[in-house]
Each structure stands twice: as structure tokens, then as C-alpha cells.
């Protein structure tokens, strides 16, 4: 069969007729209809789920708070699993590919996944977990992370997943905030062929928390410490449990999960997501944006420890009854074409990844592409950070062979699901532009004075009511943070995204980047504030400033400028600072460079001028330095960087 390429008009690409024919949505009218009455529109999407009790009211808005599907009752796992049975009893729900190539993959049918979820749900009940209790999950990319999350949801417990590459301190802060009494973890996992001892971190992380029981999955069989009165093997716990467990009936507005994201001060924010609204958005955005159909093999490369993994590695594909693929390791191990081999091996039809990975694949070059034809792919996605034109075109041409629509999806931990991207059967797609807001979603680009900006002018991206049902309902136990972060810039009725954006004449949106201190390191969200807090906790350090610097592969990387007491050799301090960040946050946050400086450029009121440091590093024109209290330091820092 001859494959068809997308048509190009000017700088825009459009889906082929063949794609449109099978697509869920191929008509622009969907937008008009949805935007005329967004509440009715979301209600119509909600009807695609199975509800124990239908809602009485679509939405209620008491700024800055809002609720969706009031009075509705459901359970997300019933929608992910039970409702697909018995039709999809033998259909594969989950494929797990381990990192070691010598090991065999694990395959779960819908029936088997439900049985495993129920067994573990029963084990949790027996361990004393009740509706509304928070459960910490600190697991790598193994099937048990999916099972654990779904098991919590099944019994109405609130999962709080902590990314497995986060440090013990990061884990501890989150466990303390949620007051979880149970933590689910593993002995270890594989990363670039090495076994990482996760249990060691978990042991450290649960100290000074209320965790009473630690459930441990045996994965890498590495040596671990064992606390007899606290630790339990997952495998032992589930052995004699029944594979039936009734899904608890949840209210739409009950909390489904809490997921922490970087806060500016070093204390992360717990984004609260609900059972009803989140499920509706996860279901419908997946269906329409990835055009999920029964035969699809969907590979979202995100770790479930991030929101992308929650929504598009786990919930959305299962809600839609397709096959989701989870790969334990890194995409370029043991060979640079591992990712391509996985696509070929499992006949992946939809591939969703981050620009960092795309730029890495591009770097590995033509060899990979010669061997792999990607014939099964029919749709590509990108997420997490701005994708530049070069990476977009490379991905579109070399992986998608110009025949796959490429959806660049914009959203945040806070939004729960995708909010901006062109629909694959409608388009248009423009390199470096994320696209149109999802039907029913209203956004604007405002200047500082709340004026709506015209085409081509950069401003702040905001979301207008009625907000999509998946948007966060609060910051866990911190209403002030919720108000300050999202609802103070433009008042209580306009959601402030903290992203700068531009709109083109077709209504397509280009995301420029964050306007706060968030940096996206390989798509991972980190704030310079939390890095600074970690560095400042070192006794040798008097002051520091961290800035995000553009990076060819990772998009952005942190660089640290440090003033220290000079009581220790410089090299030692540098090493310790790096160690400090590993320990307090994660190896993923380690700065590209650490500079020891005498002083930091400051205004007369003592504010550190991070902007100047960034320009110094990139080698950009510094502009007016007259507001600096200590202009002399600029030359000195420049010399240090050049050295
Ligand atoms: C921030 C949110 C969305 C799930 C993963 C990230 C940036 C996200 C895009 C995109 C340009 C993007 C924004 C956003 N971002 N997607 N397609 N193009 N930038 O979730 O970790 O909460 O980060 O990621 O800056 O605000 P997150």
C-alpha cells in the first residue's frame, strides 16, 4: 500500500483524506459547536463514561473555585477495566518491556490487569487503607506502578506518586505533606544496565514520616535492608488475595490523586485532581488527540511519576480500551536505536514523546533510520517543552515519514490533560506551534494590563472559564498558594498559566516558555528557586543564584553561581554542591556548570539580577547596568565563565 503524505500549504500541514476518513474528528464544526456551549459540550463527553449515578449539574463556579459534574458518582477503574469486559477479555491492555534485552516482556490482558488490580486493592484494604487515605507510590517503570495506582483508585484511596529518580529528601517532603501511612516501592530497577537501589532511598525517605508499612516489589533482586515489623513483599501480600474487589463508588469531586510539582521556594505544590473531571478529560483528550482506536498500540514514553505518565501512559489509553506500552529504561540503551526497535517490535501505531528525546534521536543520525522504517506508525505526539522547528521537521520527516500528523500538545501538571493542540484529523499543523485550543477550551494572550494581544504579539497565556474539567481543584492543604499562583495575576476568574505565548493569524498558538522561575530540563519541571534552596542549605555557601541556560539536547539546563565562605578548597565545595542537589532533589537537576564567584550582581535594594547572569553565560549584550549596586562584579564573573 502506498502511504500518503500530508499536504502542505504555505507553512501549514493538513491531514490526508485517508486519515480523516477514520478519525474521530475531522470536521472543523466540532469547534464551533463546542465553543458555543462548552458546558454542554463537556457534558456530552462525560456521557461516554460509565457513571454509577449521573450528575445533576454540569458546572459550578465560585471563583477561584469550581466543580464539575456535581452529584455524579463513578469509579475510574470501572471505566478503565470492567467496562471493556467481557468483549476485551483477551485484548492486551499493557505491554511491559524490561530494560535488559535478555529478559522477557510481560503482557497483561484487560482481564489479567483487572485481576491484579483487584488482588492488590484487597491487599491494601487488609493493610488498613481506607477511602480518602493517601498512599505514597515510589516505583520505577514496572507494571506494578500501574497496578498500584489503579488499586488505590479502585478503593477510593488517593495516590501520590513520587518519580523514582527523585531523591530520598524529595520523597520525604511529599510523604510528610500527604501524611501517607503506606509507601509502595521496589527493591531496585535497571537504568543503563545498572541496578539502582531504590529501597535504600525509600528507607531514608520514610524517616520522620507517618509511614507505618512499606510494600516492596521484588524487581531487580538486589540486596536491600529489611525492617521486619514494617516491610512487606508485594508478592507475598497478593498471593492469597481474591481477584475480585468491588470498585468503590466515588463522587465526581472526590480526590483521585495528588501529584506534586515544583514550587518556587523549594517546597513542592500538591496538585489535587478529582475523580469525575479528570476522568472525562483524560478519556476524551486521548480519544480525539491521539485518535485512539481499538487496534492502536500506544506508546507514551513518560514515566508515570509525571503527569504525562499518569494521564497518557496509564489512564487515557486504558479508558479508551487500547494497548499501552511501558518501557522500563532509557531510549538509547544498550544501543542508540532501542526506541526504534521497540516501535518495530511491538508495531507501535502512536508514539508520544518529548522534544529532548527527539533531539537525541536526531543526534544519533541516519544509521538508525536506515534500519527502521516505522511502517506501523500513524500518529506522532510531542510534549513537555517547546519543540523548535528543526526538531519538529526532523521528527515529522524521519520518524513520521511525512505521513503521520504530528500533534504538539501543551498542558501542565495543573491541567490534568491536554488543553492546546490541533486535532489530528483537522489540523493544521505548523512546526514550532502547538496549535488550536481543544474544543470547548478558551484561552487568551494578555499583556501585563490584562489587554488581549493581537496576532504576533507575545504575552501571557491564560485560560478563561468554564475551565476544562481536569483542571486542578486546589493545592493540597495550601489554599493561599493556589490563589497566589494561579488566580492573582489577572484575578479570580482567569487562570494564569505562567507561560508566554504568541498567536498566529490562523489562531495557532506558539508557546515561548515560562515567565516564572521554572526551567524545563529535558522536559522535567524544576524551579531555580528549589535548586537555590538546596544549594543554600550547604554550610559553606553564603549566597547563590541559579539560571536556566539553553541546551542543544535538553532544551534547558541549570547553571549555578555561588558565593562561598572560602574555608574549604573550591573543588571540594563544587563537588559537594552537586552532591547536595542529588540528595535534596534528583540527579536530573544537577547543574551543567557551578561557578564560584565573589559576589552576585544585585540591584541597590539587594535583588539578585539573574537576568544579567544568564546573559553573561550566553554571551548576550548586557544592556543597561546602571541599576546595579555592584557593576564591577560583572567583569569578574565574565572572566570566570570564560576560563
Ligand atoms: C510546562 C508544564 C504537559 C505535561 C508535561 C509537562 C511546558 C508543556 C509544552 C509544549 C511548549 C510546553 C510549559 C508548561 N510545556 N508542554 N507542547 N510546548 N511548552 O507538565 O511538568 O507541569 O510542565 O511545560 O512551560 O507550563 P509540567
XYZ file of C-alpha atoms and ligand atoms in Angstrom:
670
model
C 0.000 0.000 0.000
C 1.348 3.396 -0.940
C 1.395 5.693 2.023
C 0.116 9.180 1.635
C 1.919 12.272 2.744
C 0.283 15.172 4.499
C -0.480 18.110 2.234
C 1.421 21.325 2.718
C 0.056 24.789 2.095
C 2.492 27.587 2.891
C 3.893 26.732 6.304
C 0.900 24.618 7.298
C 0.357 20.878 7.041
C -3.043 19.225 6.722
C -4.129 15.638 7.401
C -4.724 13.312 4.479
C -8.215 12.316 3.381
C -7.360 8.761 4.312
C -6.551 9.734 7.877
C -9.618 11.924 8.104
C -11.890 9.170 6.965
C -11.118 7.059 10.017
C -10.528 9.869 12.510
C -12.964 10.507 15.350
C -12.967 14.181 14.490
C -12.285 15.546 11.040
C -14.683 18.435 10.859
C -13.987 21.981 11.993
C -17.609 22.293 13.011
C -16.802 20.377 16.193
C -15.043 23.501 17.419
C -17.935 25.819 16.681
C -20.389 23.508 18.333
C -18.242 23.036 21.441
C -17.354 26.676 21.830
C -20.961 27.767 21.610
C -21.769 25.917 24.804
C -18.643 24.415 26.424
C -20.518 23.103 29.459
C -22.939 21.182 27.296
C -20.006 20.002 25.238
C -18.089 18.598 28.220
C -21.291 17.026 29.481
C -21.688 15.257 26.168
C -18.138 13.905 26.521
C -18.823 12.854 30.102
C -21.622 10.654 28.819
C -19.018 8.431 27.175
C -18.038 7.167 30.617
C -19.932 4.742 32.801
C -21.461 6.540 35.776
C -22.992 4.839 38.776
C -25.135 7.916 39.112
C -25.500 10.732 36.601
C -24.592 14.253 37.714
C -27.284 16.792 38.440
C -25.389 19.906 37.466
C -22.647 20.360 34.860
C -20.568 23.039 36.479
C -20.490 25.364 39.459
C -18.144 28.329 39.530
C -17.337 30.220 42.732
C -14.088 31.906 41.737
C -11.372 30.852 42.210
C -13.087 27.515 42.889
C -15.158 25.455 40.509
C -16.700 21.989 40.385
C -17.774 19.687 37.581
C -20.468 17.034 37.235
C -21.965 17.778 40.633
C -23.684 14.856 42.285
C -22.225 12.381 39.760
C -20.815 9.069 41.003
C -18.307 6.823 39.286
C -15.083 4.894 39.627
C -12.297 5.473 37.118
C -11.096 1.861 37.285
C -14.506 0.591 36.295
C -14.120 2.775 33.235
C -10.525 1.663 32.618
C -11.118 -2.051 33.104
C -14.537 -3.558 33.919
C -16.428 -1.788 31.181
C -14.186 -3.322 28.497
C -15.064 -6.808 29.677
C -16.016 -9.350 28.568
C -15.517 -8.073 24.970
C -11.857 -7.261 25.503
C -11.098 -10.085 27.902
C -8.118 -11.314 25.875
C -7.119 -7.988 24.463
C -3.746 -6.702 25.618
C -4.085 -3.774 27.991
C -0.454 -3.391 28.956
C 2.824 -4.416 27.397
C 5.862 -4.065 29.595
C 9.311 -4.095 28.052
C 12.133 -4.532 30.589
C 15.399 -2.723 30.038
C 17.650 -5.800 29.959
C 17.278 -7.308 26.495
C 17.816 -10.769 27.942
C 14.650 -10.545 29.982
C 11.188 -11.354 28.673
C 8.469 -8.743 28.370
C 5.299 -9.001 30.438
C 1.899 -8.856 28.824
C -1.358 -8.140 30.677
C -4.716 -8.642 29.068
C -7.614 -6.492 30.255
C -8.864 -9.456 32.237
C -5.486 -10.119 33.847
C -4.891 -6.476 34.673
C -8.232 -6.236 36.419
C -7.455 -9.364 38.443
C -4.072 -7.989 39.503
C -5.557 -4.622 40.401
C -8.227 -6.305 42.498
C -5.740 -8.514 44.297
C -3.610 -5.577 45.234
C -6.648 -3.474 46.137
C -7.687 -6.233 48.551
C -4.167 -6.295 49.974
C -4.325 -2.553 50.560
C -7.682 -2.909 52.305
C -6.239 -5.608 54.511
C -3.311 -3.339 55.318
C -5.781 -0.827 56.696
C -6.057 1.608 53.800
C -9.390 3.412 53.803
C -11.265 5.652 51.427
C -9.590 9.049 51.285
C -6.280 7.824 52.768
C -3.205 8.948 50.893
C -0.879 6.244 49.607
C 2.684 7.028 48.557
C 3.934 5.309 45.413
C 7.666 5.393 44.714
C 8.046 2.907 41.903
C 10.029 2.705 38.692
C 8.536 1.956 35.276
C 7.328 -1.547 36.023
C 3.796 -2.960 35.690
C 3.234 -2.641 39.436
C 3.123 1.150 39.208
C 0.042 0.896 37.016
C -1.464 -1.792 39.226
C -0.780 0.199 42.401
C -2.311 3.411 41.067
C -5.412 1.641 39.805
C -5.741 -0.340 43.033
C -5.787 2.896 45.037
C -8.380 4.370 42.713
C -10.435 1.190 42.985
C -10.871 1.568 46.751
C -11.071 5.344 46.831
C -7.599 5.883 48.268
C -5.674 8.888 46.965
C -2.425 8.034 45.213
C 0.530 10.318 45.396
C 3.231 9.106 43.026
C 6.800 10.278 43.525
C 9.091 9.989 40.497
C 11.564 7.184 41.175
C 14.571 9.315 40.227
C 13.669 11.820 42.934
C 15.886 11.742 45.988
C 15.010 10.487 49.447
C 14.602 14.075 50.656
C 12.161 14.864 47.840
C 10.243 11.715 48.771
C 10.218 12.629 52.458
C 8.839 16.146 51.848
C 5.955 14.684 49.834
C 5.198 11.924 52.339
C 5.176 14.450 55.156
C 2.774 16.694 53.293
C 0.275 13.945 52.437
C 0.740 12.110 55.766
C 0.696 8.813 53.885
C 0.831 5.753 56.132
C 1.776 3.361 53.385
C 4.535 3.552 50.821
C 4.806 1.242 47.826
C 8.280 0.854 46.399
C 10.649 -1.698 44.834
C 13.994 -3.231 45.677
C 15.583 -1.740 42.597
C 15.366 -1.206 38.865
C 17.513 -1.060 35.768
C 18.932 2.114 34.335
C 21.542 1.920 31.570
C 22.333 -1.617 32.561
C 22.953 -0.767 36.202
C 20.751 -1.708 39.109
C 19.593 1.296 41.098
C 18.864 0.507 44.727
C 15.506 2.218 45.187
C 14.749 0.648 48.557
C 17.740 2.428 50.067
C 16.210 5.792 49.103
C 12.815 4.685 50.326
C 14.273 3.649 53.717
C 15.796 7.076 54.087
C 12.717 8.865 52.756
C 10.233 7.342 55.201
C 12.210 8.507 58.249
C 10.394 11.287 60.118
C 7.135 10.498 58.310
C 3.967 8.685 59.369
C 4.622 5.728 57.089
C 3.946 2.525 59.017
C 4.179 -0.024 56.218
C 6.438 -0.251 53.202
C 5.308 -2.598 50.439
C 8.236 -3.712 48.302
C 8.032 -5.120 44.774
C 10.786 -7.602 44.034
C 12.134 -6.366 40.719
C 15.935 -6.387 40.458
C 16.631 -8.858 43.291
C 19.363 -6.579 44.585
C 20.446 -6.727 48.209
C 18.375 -4.494 50.437
C 17.904 -3.735 54.111
C 14.748 -5.158 55.612
C 12.769 -3.874 58.566
C 10.748 -6.805 59.773
C 7.923 -5.009 61.505
C 7.479 -2.517 58.673
C 8.403 -4.034 55.310
C 6.264 -6.441 53.283
C 6.899 -8.074 49.946
C 4.264 -7.184 47.354
C 4.437 -10.724 46.001
C 3.621 -12.229 49.415
C 0.803 -9.806 50.061
C -1.146 -10.536 46.898
C -0.561 -14.291 46.790
C -3.721 -15.309 48.601
C -5.899 -12.334 47.814
C -9.094 -12.652 45.863
C -9.056 -11.350 42.310
C -12.395 -9.693 42.876
C -12.837 -6.365 44.561
C -15.806 -4.102 44.209
C -14.983 -0.675 42.878
C -15.932 1.948 45.461
C -18.448 4.495 44.295
C -16.771 7.881 44.227
C -18.211 11.355 43.991
C -17.178 13.427 40.963
C -15.400 15.879 43.203
C -13.650 13.314 45.428
C -9.876 13.442 45.104
C -8.413 10.858 42.740
C -4.784 11.780 43.220
C -2.289 14.356 44.366
C 0.746 14.976 42.227
C 3.460 17.348 43.344
C 5.092 19.809 41.052
C 7.904 22.277 41.619
C 7.201 25.264 43.801
C 9.239 28.429 43.662
C 10.504 28.255 47.232
C 11.769 24.705 47.299
C 8.527 23.362 48.721
C 6.612 21.468 46.045
C 2.917 22.078 45.410
C 0.483 19.161 45.619
C -1.918 19.487 42.672
C -5.285 17.985 43.575
C -7.171 16.138 40.814
C -10.683 14.768 41.033
C -12.408 11.531 40.084
C -15.006 12.986 37.712
C -13.479 15.883 35.813
C -10.070 14.300 35.396
C -11.554 11.063 34.052
C -13.638 12.883 31.480
C -10.734 14.949 30.241
C -8.309 12.022 30.202
C -10.772 9.926 28.247
C -11.756 12.456 25.623
C -8.446 14.200 25.020
C -6.805 10.820 24.444
C -9.546 9.691 22.119
C -9.596 12.812 19.972
C -5.988 13.972 20.072
C -4.350 10.575 19.627
C -7.341 9.351 17.686
C -7.342 6.170 19.751
C -8.997 3.208 18.050
C -9.344 -0.389 19.109
C -6.287 -1.658 17.235
C -3.863 1.001 18.396
C -0.655 0.258 20.242
C 0.050 3.463 22.086
C 3.486 4.324 23.402
C 3.764 7.352 25.634
C 7.359 7.363 26.839
C 6.681 9.349 30.002
C 7.370 7.852 33.399
C 4.123 7.540 35.386
C 5.877 9.649 38.024
C 4.980 12.712 35.958
C 1.539 13.953 34.948
C 2.100 12.871 31.336
C 2.597 9.342 32.584
C -0.468 9.486 34.835
C -2.754 10.630 32.074
C -1.343 9.245 28.837
C 0.757 6.244 29.843
C -1.939 4.885 32.124
C -5.404 6.373 32.462
C -6.245 7.629 28.988
C -5.244 4.560 26.948
C -6.982 2.235 29.412
C -10.112 4.381 29.494
C -10.126 4.074 25.717
C -9.560 0.335 25.777
C -6.372 0.340 23.711
C -2.975 -1.235 24.365
C -0.468 0.870 26.262
C 3.246 0.189 26.242
C 5.577 0.833 29.161
C 9.331 0.555 28.775
C 11.464 0.350 31.885
C 14.654 2.003 30.721
C 16.252 4.754 28.707
C 15.574 5.072 24.964
C 19.205 4.721 23.864
C 20.299 1.687 25.817
C 22.013 -0.701 25.159
C 22.071 0.691 21.609
C 21.109 4.087 20.265
C 18.187 2.598 18.350
C 16.498 0.872 21.280
C 13.498 3.208 20.968
C 13.203 2.411 17.263
C 13.492 -1.307 17.927
C 10.668 -1.117 20.441
C 8.431 0.680 17.943
C 9.145 -2.043 15.387
C 8.936 -4.972 17.799
C 5.506 -4.076 19.140
C 4.182 -2.441 15.977
C 3.509 0.795 17.794
C 0.938 2.935 15.971
C 1.074 6.105 18.074
C 4.267 7.473 19.569
C 4.217 10.297 22.122
C 7.472 11.671 23.482
C 9.357 14.832 24.493
C 11.477 17.140 22.308
C 14.564 16.187 24.334
C 14.224 12.593 23.203
C 13.550 13.715 19.637
C 16.714 15.840 19.573
C 18.651 12.900 20.994
C 17.341 10.567 18.264
C 18.288 13.178 15.692
C 21.810 13.317 17.055
C 22.219 9.557 16.668
C 21.690 10.099 12.986
C 20.951 8.226 9.852
C 22.115 4.742 10.791
C 19.027 4.145 12.902
C 16.694 5.445 10.246
C 18.154 3.266 7.543
C 17.358 0.146 9.501
C 13.907 1.091 10.744
C 11.043 2.103 8.534
C 8.364 2.742 11.166
C 5.682 1.408 8.869
C 3.145 0.917 11.673
C 3.232 4.488 12.946
C 0.223 6.604 12.048
C 0.396 9.477 14.526
C 3.138 11.305 16.437
C 2.999 13.487 19.528
C 5.291 15.844 21.381
C 5.003 17.240 24.906
C 6.693 18.930 27.807
C 8.730 21.774 26.369
C 8.726 23.929 23.265
C 9.716 21.983 20.166
C 11.810 24.043 17.769
C 11.232 23.977 14.035
C 14.281 21.823 13.277
C 13.326 19.107 15.746
C 9.684 19.249 14.614
C 10.611 18.784 10.967
C 13.143 16.078 11.714
C 10.575 14.103 13.715
C 7.843 14.667 11.148
C 10.030 13.646 8.181
C 12.268 10.931 9.557
C 10.040 9.175 12.052
C 6.625 10.024 10.651
C 7.839 9.914 7.005
C 5.580 12.915 6.391
C 2.549 10.674 6.585
C 1.790 10.978 10.300
C 0.055 14.016 11.754
C 2.268 15.496 14.469
C 0.408 16.839 17.478
C 2.419 19.147 19.713
C 0.432 19.070 22.928
C 0.521 21.843 25.514
C -0.626 21.310 29.060
C 0.629 21.244 32.650
C 0.556 19.127 35.802
C -2.190 21.510 36.865
C -4.421 20.983 33.838
C -4.547 17.172 34.183
C -4.873 16.688 30.439
C -4.003 18.329 27.133
C -5.560 21.742 26.503
C -3.882 23.032 23.355
C -3.015 21.100 20.202
C -4.504 20.783 16.749
C -6.705 17.716 16.329
C -5.024 15.170 14.043
C -7.951 14.825 11.680
C -8.481 18.566 11.395
C -5.101 20.301 11.659
C -3.473 22.497 10.645
C -0.039 21.620 11.956
C 2.666 24.235 11.929
C 6.237 23.493 13.017
C 7.034 25.035 16.422
C 3.355 25.845 17.052
C 1.324 23.771 19.456
C -1.922 24.522 17.633
C -5.514 25.323 18.465
C -7.136 25.076 21.889
C -9.056 21.816 22.363
C -12.767 22.250 21.559
C -14.533 23.946 24.454
C -11.302 25.418 25.809
C -10.981 29.173 25.747
C -7.570 30.806 26.054
C -6.209 34.295 25.541
C -2.878 36.068 25.421
C -2.766 39.090 27.710
C -0.315 41.849 28.455
C 0.530 42.994 31.990
C -2.517 45.256 31.985
C -4.943 42.449 31.087
C -5.320 43.620 27.500
C -5.853 40.933 24.905
C -2.950 40.977 22.446
C -3.278 40.787 18.670
C -1.661 38.273 16.294
C 2.109 38.136 16.573
C 2.465 39.896 19.930
C 3.953 37.949 22.825
C 2.143 37.924 26.147
C 0.921 35.727 28.976
C -1.139 32.699 28.132
C -4.307 32.480 30.224
C -7.296 30.161 30.349
C -10.833 31.508 30.585
C -13.930 29.931 32.148
C -15.547 27.488 32.004
C -12.313 25.706 32.760
C -11.768 22.236 31.384
C -12.993 19.660 33.936
C -9.497 18.264 34.544
C -8.003 21.486 35.885
C -6.686 21.200 39.446
C -9.119 21.931 42.266
C -6.506 23.143 44.692
C -3.009 22.909 46.095
C -3.114 20.271 48.795
C -3.533 21.901 52.197
C -2.406 25.245 50.804
C -5.277 27.441 49.582
C -3.074 30.510 49.667
C -0.612 29.014 47.239
C -3.499 28.083 44.939
C -4.776 31.634 44.983
C -1.361 33.287 44.640
C -0.020 31.095 41.867
C -2.966 30.856 39.522
C -5.593 33.428 40.445
C -3.882 36.628 41.444
C -2.145 37.863 38.290
C -5.439 38.518 36.476
C -7.995 37.993 39.213
C -10.022 35.037 40.380
C -11.729 34.269 37.090
C -8.681 33.970 34.831
C -6.245 31.071 35.180
C -2.666 32.263 34.800
C -0.512 29.594 33.143
C 2.932 31.183 33.737
C 3.732 30.590 30.060
C 4.430 33.238 27.441
C 2.816 32.643 24.057
C 2.096 34.120 20.632
C -0.876 33.501 18.371
C -0.682 33.457 14.563
C -3.286 34.523 12.043
C -4.715 31.023 11.871
C -5.315 31.019 15.605
C -2.441 28.615 16.217
C -0.534 29.133 19.444
C 3.206 29.070 19.888
C 4.478 28.524 23.413
C 7.532 30.659 24.076
C 8.363 29.415 27.560
C 7.861 30.103 31.234
C 7.696 33.576 32.677
C 8.355 32.392 36.232
C 11.438 30.645 37.591
C 10.508 27.215 36.217
C 13.055 25.639 33.890
C 12.351 22.567 31.789
C 15.367 20.285 31.964
C 14.841 17.510 29.433
C 11.130 18.243 29.832
C 11.318 17.847 33.613
C 9.905 20.711 35.598
C 12.299 22.224 38.107
C 12.437 25.707 39.581
C 15.614 27.682 40.040
C 14.207 28.567 43.473
C 14.215 24.971 44.671
C 17.746 24.456 43.343
C 18.880 27.566 45.172
C 17.244 26.375 48.377
C 19.093 23.049 48.089
C 22.428 24.760 47.452
C 21.923 27.280 50.231
C 21.450 24.517 52.756
C 25.173 23.744 52.379
C 27.011 25.347 55.320
C 29.865 26.650 53.119
C 27.508 28.672 50.903
C 26.597 32.251 51.710
C 24.580 33.012 48.613
C 23.726 31.602 45.235
C 21.791 32.156 42.032
C 20.667 29.540 39.527
C 19.645 30.317 35.968
C 18.312 28.206 33.103
C 20.539 28.142 30.020
C 19.542 26.859 26.561
C 20.892 23.393 25.766
C 21.037 21.673 22.407
C 19.614 18.364 23.617
C 17.922 19.002 26.952
C 16.242 22.252 25.966
C 17.387 23.942 29.140
C 19.889 23.180 31.882
C 20.647 24.872 35.185
C 23.867 26.774 35.825
C 24.762 27.836 39.368
C 26.684 30.881 40.602
C 27.828 30.515 44.159
C 29.360 32.734 46.806
C 31.098 30.644 49.455
C 33.000 31.174 52.668
C 36.367 30.019 51.324
C 37.001 27.775 54.288
C 37.341 24.746 52.038
C 39.075 24.152 48.699
C 36.959 25.307 45.746
C 36.925 21.925 44.010
C 35.587 20.282 47.142
C 32.791 22.821 47.507
C 31.761 22.355 43.882
C 31.586 18.616 44.330
C 29.582 18.923 47.494
C 27.107 21.302 45.893
C 26.430 18.773 43.167
C 26.052 16.078 45.817
C 23.654 18.297 47.709
C 21.374 18.657 44.685
C 21.427 14.933 44.037
C 20.482 14.329 47.643
C 17.854 17.016 48.064
C 16.235 16.892 44.632
C 17.431 14.451 41.983
C 20.330 13.670 39.657
C 18.206 15.105 36.840
C 18.603 18.573 38.387
C 22.407 18.648 38.599
C 23.775 21.941 37.150
C 25.763 21.901 33.944
C 28.272 24.338 35.491
C 28.938 25.542 39.004
C 30.845 28.840 39.249
C 32.344 30.059 42.488
C 32.176 33.826 42.493
C 32.978 36.657 44.886
C 29.597 38.309 44.718
C 26.403 38.266 42.641
C 25.137 41.182 40.566
C 22.461 42.971 42.613
C 20.211 45.979 42.478
C 20.518 48.619 45.171
C 17.644 47.039 47.000
C 19.592 43.790 47.118
C 17.708 41.839 44.446
C 19.903 39.342 42.581
C 19.906 40.091 38.845
C 19.609 36.597 37.422
C 18.934 38.054 34.009
C 22.447 39.514 33.920
C 23.985 36.159 34.853
C 22.082 34.403 32.111
C 23.187 36.925 29.513
C 26.763 36.697 30.730
C 26.725 32.952 30.265
C 25.149 33.014 26.821
C 27.361 35.914 25.766
C 24.484 38.251 25.010
C 24.538 42.046 25.099
C 24.133 43.017 28.777
C 22.244 46.249 28.249
C 21.824 48.867 30.925
C 23.723 48.003 34.111
C 23.177 51.340 35.808
C 20.683 49.889 38.277
C 23.316 47.553 39.679
C 24.747 48.308 43.092
C 27.958 46.443 42.247
C 28.591 46.739 38.479
C 32.257 45.834 38.958
C 31.355 42.198 39.672
C 30.055 41.679 36.148
C 33.517 41.754 34.528
C 34.905 39.429 37.180
C 32.186 36.839 36.651
C 32.653 37.106 32.900
C 36.328 36.181 33.304
C 35.448 33.178 35.451
C 32.961 31.923 32.848
C 35.445 32.400 30.019
C 38.062 30.440 31.913
C 5.046 23.303 31.470
C 4.276 22.344 32.327
C 2.309 18.799 29.987
C 2.754 17.643 30.660
C 4.216 17.641 30.875
C 4.718 18.899 31.473
C 5.812 23.378 29.271
C 4.396 21.584 28.251
C 4.554 22.051 26.140
C 4.523 22.174 24.728
C 5.846 24.090 24.927
C 5.273 23.014 26.866
C 5.110 24.678 29.616
C 4.179 24.277 30.744
N 5.164 22.672 28.174
N 4.024 21.188 27.024
N 3.883 21.300 23.966
N 5.185 23.205 24.166
N 5.925 24.019 26.257
O 3.976 19.259 32.613
O 5.900 19.433 34.152
O 3.700 20.530 34.707
O 5.171 21.439 32.893
O 5.736 22.597 30.451
O 6.054 25.599 30.041
O 3.793 25.345 31.561
P 4.686 20.138 33.685
